[in-house]
Amino acid sequence: DIQMTQSPSSLSASVGDRVTITCRASQGITNFLAWFQQKPGKAPKPLIYAASSLQSGVPSKFSGSGSGTDFTLTISSLQPEDFATYYCQQYINYPFTFGPGTKVDIK
Amino acid sequence: QVQLVESGGGVVQPGRSLRLSCAASGFTFSTYGMHWVRQTPGKGLEWVAVISFDGSNRYSADSVKGRFTISRDNSKNTVYLQMNSLRAEDTAVYYCAKEEYDSSAYRYFDYWGQGTLVTVSS
């Protein structure tokens, strides 16, 4: 199975900050990587697929990059509604696997 | 708009069975594969199983293989997860998710249901 890791596991940031989260795969996954946002008590919300493509309706303040084993999710200007936990996930083969999550909270 | 509504969760004793359902609407259900994903506080998000658009192909995680079965009824726009021989470690929120195809024809999730809680406890 492909192992996914994320860093940091949590971070504190202020409204307006630029935030970057890193995801690493244990083996190359080309660009078959997705990012999700999850708020407490809610289902994960898809943000990005194919490492850098925005899901429909997702604002452009979210961006993704990377290929192979190293990927990043960037939020250009953090807003109150962006405080949540973010997960990466590989979908190059089964079993699909997720990172452990990065919790973004208010400084 | 796409809607996925899970049902069937609850409290069940170890060793017993439970069947989850996911009713889909807002898209042509019979043309998309469907997945189940679960989430626990301790293990995070775990992919459980997938079924192809026509039910001809199914894959599941090793942790549930031989105990859980995914199926679908395209006439009812519903996907199911039959869970047998339940264990305490199966306690989780179970989500169904719809897949979409990227430009390379690889499948990713584009919609998730709200989830249903399964608690395995005596």
GROMACS .gro file of C-alpha atoms in nm:
model
  229
    1ASP     CA    1   0.000   0.000   0.000
    2ILE     CA    2   0.108   0.357  -0.065
    3GLN     CA    3   0.163   0.552   0.255
    4MET     CA    4   0.072   0.919   0.264
    5THR     CA    5   0.225   1.162   0.512
    6GLN     CA    6   0.146   1.527   0.574
    7SER     CA    7   0.327   1.811   0.741
    8PRO     CA    8   0.272   1.986   0.961
    9SER     CA    9   0.013   1.791   1.157
   10SER     CA   10  -0.129   2.122   1.275
   11LEU     CA   11  -0.065   2.488   1.235
   12SER     CA   12  -0.194   2.815   1.374
   13ALA     CA   13  -0.245   3.103   1.137
   14SER     CA   14  -0.413   3.440   1.116
   15VAL     CA   15  -0.679   3.566   0.878
   16GLY     CA   16  -0.504   3.685   0.565
   17ASP     CA   17  -0.205   3.454   0.602
   18ARG     CA   18  -0.072   3.242   0.319
   19VAL     CA   19  -0.069   2.879   0.428
   20THR     CA   20   0.111   2.584   0.271
   21ILE     CA   21   0.057   2.217   0.359
   22THR     CA   22   0.283   1.941   0.233
   23CYS     CA   23   0.190   1.585   0.141
   24ARG     CA   24   0.434   1.308   0.057
   25ALA     CA   25   0.368   0.967  -0.096
   26SER     CA   26   0.580   0.662  -0.015
   27GLN     CA   27   0.619   0.596  -0.388
   28GLY     CA   28   0.559   0.790  -0.706
   29ILE     CA   29   0.195   0.858  -0.782
   30THR     CA   30   0.245   1.083  -1.087
   31ASN     CA   31  -0.022   1.348  -1.027
   32PHE     CA   32  -0.303   1.124  -0.900
   33LEU     CA   33  -0.349   1.320  -0.583
   34ALA     CA   34  -0.655   1.487  -0.431
   35TRP     CA   35  -0.704   1.732  -0.145
   36PHE     CA   36  -1.004   1.757   0.087
   37GLN     CA   37  -1.122   2.003   0.350
   38GLN     CA   38  -1.316   1.878   0.651
   39LYS     CA   39  -1.494   2.074   0.921
   40PRO     CA   40  -1.610   1.916   1.249
   41GLY     CA   41  -1.913   1.694   1.206
   42LYS     CA   42  -1.912   1.729   0.828
   43ALA     CA   43  -1.807   1.509   0.540
   44PRO     CA   44  -1.480   1.579   0.363
   45LYS     CA   45  -1.523   1.836   0.088
   46PRO     CA   46  -1.325   1.777  -0.231
   47LEU     CA   47  -1.101   2.072  -0.318
   48ILE     CA   48  -0.846   1.957  -0.575
   49TYR     CA   49  -0.786   1.655  -0.798
   50ALA     CA   50  -0.500   1.565  -1.031
   51ALA     CA   51  -0.270   1.751  -0.792
   52SER     CA   52  -0.362   2.096  -0.921
   53SER     CA   53  -0.714   2.097  -1.073
   54LEU     CA   54  -0.981   2.275  -0.872
   55GLN     CA   55  -1.307   2.093  -0.811
   56SER     CA   56  -1.613   2.274  -0.939
   57GLY     CA   57  -1.711   2.565  -0.718
   58VAL     CA   58  -1.388   2.574  -0.518
   59PRO     CA   59  -1.246   2.929  -0.492
   60SER     CA   60  -0.918   3.010  -0.661
   61LYS     CA   61  -0.750   3.097  -0.329
   62PHE     CA   62  -0.686   2.722  -0.310
   63SER     CA   63  -0.410   2.584  -0.529
   64GLY     CA   64  -0.221   2.260  -0.552
   65SER     CA   65   0.109   2.160  -0.702
   66GLY     CA   66   0.354   1.875  -0.723
   67SER     CA   67   0.409   1.545  -0.893
   68GLY     CA   68   0.578   1.216  -0.819
   69THR     CA   69   0.602   1.196  -0.442
   70ASP     CA   70   0.584   1.555  -0.315
   71PHE     CA   71   0.279   1.779  -0.324
   72THR     CA   72   0.158   2.102  -0.169
   73LEU     CA   73  -0.174   2.269  -0.098
   74THR     CA   74  -0.166   2.646  -0.066
   75ILE     CA   75  -0.434   2.879   0.063
   76SER     CA   76  -0.343   3.223  -0.060
   77SER     CA   77  -0.526   3.435   0.197
   78LEU     CA   78  -0.676   3.249   0.488
   79GLN     CA   79  -1.035   3.339   0.573
   80PRO     CA   80  -1.242   3.241   0.878
   81GLU     CA   81  -1.425   2.972   0.679
   82ASP     CA   82  -1.093   2.804   0.590
   83PHE     CA   83  -1.014   2.693   0.944
   84ALA     CA   84  -1.052   2.317   0.910
   85THR     CA   85  -0.858   1.994   0.867
   86TYR     CA   86  -0.705   1.919   0.528
   87TYR     CA   87  -0.632   1.573   0.390
   88CYS     CA   88  -0.447   1.449   0.086
   89GLN     CA   89  -0.531   1.121  -0.088
   90GLN     CA   90  -0.373   0.916  -0.363
   91TYR     CA   91  -0.587   0.750  -0.626
   92ILE     CA   92  -0.333   0.588  -0.854
   93ASN     CA   93  -0.420   0.241  -0.727
   94TYR     CA   94  -0.622   0.049  -0.470
   95PRO     CA   95  -0.634   0.072  -0.181
   96PHE     CA   96  -0.677   0.446  -0.205
   97THR     CA   97  -0.498   0.597   0.094
   98PHE     CA   98  -0.524   0.923   0.281
   99GLY     CA   99  -0.281   1.136   0.471
  100PRO     CA  100  -0.335   1.180   0.846
  101GLY     CA  101  -0.455   1.536   0.806
  102THR     CA  102  -0.337   1.888   0.885
  103LYS     CA  103  -0.546   2.093   1.125
  104VAL     CA  104  -0.547   2.465   1.055
  105ASP     CA  105  -0.666   2.673   1.346
  106ILE     CA  106  -0.677   3.035   1.447
  107LYS     CA  107  -0.368   3.195   1.598
  108GLN     CA  108  -2.765   1.873  -0.781
  109VAL     CA  109  -2.583   1.560  -0.673
  110GLN     CA  110  -2.702   1.412  -0.346
  111LEU     CA  111  -2.578   1.105  -0.163
  112VAL     CA  112  -2.773   1.001   0.146
  113GLU     CA  113  -2.644   0.719   0.365
  114SER     CA  114  -2.860   0.522   0.604
  115GLY     CA  115  -2.853   0.204   0.806
  116GLY     CA  116  -2.600   0.291   1.072
  117GLY     CA  117  -2.652   0.220   1.440
  118VAL     CA  118  -2.527   0.026   1.737
  119VAL     CA  119  -2.457  -0.342   1.679
  120GLN     CA  120  -2.292  -0.616   1.885
  121PRO     CA  121  -1.960  -0.768   1.782
  122GLY     CA  122  -2.004  -1.055   1.541
  123ARG     CA  123  -2.337  -0.929   1.410
  124SER     CA  124  -2.426  -0.783   1.071
  125LEU     CA  125  -2.544  -0.450   0.937
  126ARG     CA  126  -2.628  -0.323   0.589
  127LEU     CA  127  -2.564   0.036   0.491
  128SER     CA  128  -2.740   0.204   0.202
  129CYS     CA  129  -2.651   0.510  -0.001
  130ALA     CA  130  -2.928   0.663  -0.211
  131ALA     CA  131  -2.801   0.873  -0.500
  132SER     CA  132  -2.971   1.143  -0.703
  133GLY     CA  133  -2.886   1.428  -0.936
  134PHE     CA  134  -2.668   1.231  -1.176
  135THR     CA  135  -2.684   0.923  -1.399
  136PHE     CA  136  -2.605   0.672  -1.127
  137SER     CA  137  -2.561   0.375  -1.361
  138THR     CA  138  -2.259   0.533  -1.530
  139TYR     CA  139  -2.039   0.594  -1.226
  140GLY     CA  140  -1.847   0.379  -0.986
  141MET     CA  141  -1.919   0.425  -0.618
  142HIS     CA  142  -1.706   0.392  -0.307
  143TRP     CA  143  -1.737   0.354   0.068
  144VAL     CA  144  -1.490   0.535   0.293
  145ARG     CA  145  -1.486   0.527   0.672
  146GLN     CA  146  -1.347   0.758   0.935
  147THR     CA  147  -1.245   0.691   1.291
  148PRO     CA  148  -1.082   0.930   1.538
  149GLY     CA  149  -0.790   0.695   1.577
  150LYS     CA  150  -0.719   0.581   1.220
  151GLY     CA  151  -0.844   0.877   1.023
  152LEU     CA  152  -0.990   0.827   0.677
  153GLU     CA  153  -0.981   0.473   0.540
  154TRP     CA  154  -1.099   0.366   0.197
  155VAL     CA  155  -1.323   0.059   0.229
  156ALA     CA  156  -1.453  -0.059  -0.107
  157VAL     CA  157  -1.543   0.032  -0.465
  158ILE     CA  158  -1.790  -0.104  -0.716
  159SER     CA  159  -1.783  -0.029  -1.088
  160PHE     CA  160  -2.070   0.141  -1.267
  161ASP     CA  161  -2.229  -0.189  -1.369
  162GLY     CA  162  -2.131  -0.393  -1.063
  163SER     CA  163  -1.894  -0.615  -1.257
  164ASN     CA  164  -1.582  -0.512  -1.068
  165ARG     CA  165  -1.537  -0.474  -0.695
  166TYR     CA  166  -1.234  -0.415  -0.475
  167SER     CA  167  -1.209  -0.384  -0.100
  168ALA     CA  168  -0.953  -0.307   0.166
  169ASP     CA  169  -0.772  -0.598   0.325
  170SER     CA  170  -0.915  -0.495   0.663
  171VAL     CA  171  -1.269  -0.581   0.549
  172LYS     CA  172  -1.207  -0.846   0.284
  173GLY     CA  173  -1.421  -1.153   0.340
  174ARG     CA  174  -1.648  -0.966   0.583
  175PHE     CA  175  -1.786  -0.666   0.390
  176THR     CA  176  -1.952  -0.677   0.049
  177ILE     CA  177  -2.030  -0.380  -0.171
  178SER     CA  178  -2.320  -0.404  -0.416
  179ARG     CA  179  -2.549  -0.178  -0.610
  180ASP     CA  180  -2.896  -0.165  -0.759
  181ASN     CA  181  -2.898   0.068  -1.056
  182SER     CA  182  -3.277   0.049  -1.078
  183LYS     CA  183  -3.293   0.204  -0.731
  184ASN     CA  184  -2.992   0.437  -0.764
  185THR     CA  185  -2.853   0.283  -0.448
  186VAL     CA  186  -2.522   0.136  -0.338
  187TYR     CA  187  -2.497  -0.094  -0.039
  188LEU     CA  188  -2.236  -0.211   0.207
  189GLN     CA  189  -2.315  -0.543   0.372
  190MET     CA  190  -2.105  -0.572   0.686
  191ASN     CA  191  -2.076  -0.911   0.851
  192SER     CA  192  -1.875  -1.035   1.148
  193LEU     CA  193  -1.844  -0.682   1.278
  194ARG     CA  194  -1.562  -0.594   1.515
  195ALA     CA  195  -1.505  -0.309   1.757
  196GLU     CA  196  -1.247  -0.166   1.518
  197ASP     CA  197  -1.516  -0.126   1.249
  198THR     CA  198  -1.670   0.150   1.460
  199ALA     CA  199  -1.662   0.457   1.236
  200VAL     CA  200  -1.858   0.706   1.033
  201TYR     CA  201  -1.917   0.549   0.694
  202TYR     CA  202  -1.937   0.770   0.386
  203CYS     CA  203  -2.034   0.684   0.033
  204ALA     CA  204  -1.859   0.874  -0.241
  205LYS     CA  205  -1.915   0.914  -0.612
  206GLU     CA  206  -1.623   0.887  -0.847
  207GLU     CA  207  -1.539   1.099  -1.146
  208TYR     CA  208  -1.274   1.055  -1.414
  209ASP     CA  209  -0.979   1.286  -1.462
  210SER     CA  210  -0.816   1.355  -1.798
  211SER     CA  211  -0.610   1.037  -1.762
  212ALA     CA  212  -0.925   0.834  -1.692
  213TYR     CA  213  -0.820   0.777  -1.334
  214ARG     CA  214  -1.099   0.792  -1.080
  215TYR     CA  215  -1.122   1.048  -0.804
  216PHE     CA  216  -1.398   1.147  -0.559
  217ASP     CA  217  -1.615   1.444  -0.647
  218TYR     CA  218  -1.909   1.406  -0.409
  219TRP     CA  219  -1.950   1.258  -0.062
  220GLY     CA  220  -2.257   1.179   0.144
  221GLN     CA  221  -2.306   1.313   0.496
  222GLY     CA  222  -2.209   0.982   0.657
  223THR     CA  223  -2.372   0.731   0.887
  224LEU     CA  224  -2.230   0.623   1.223
  225VAL     CA  225  -2.172   0.256   1.297
  226THR     CA  226  -2.089   0.162   1.654
  227VAL     CA  227  -1.984  -0.194   1.730
  228SER     CA  228  -2.017  -0.256   2.099
  229SER     CA  229  -2.155  -0.513   2.338
   0.00000   0.00000   0.00000
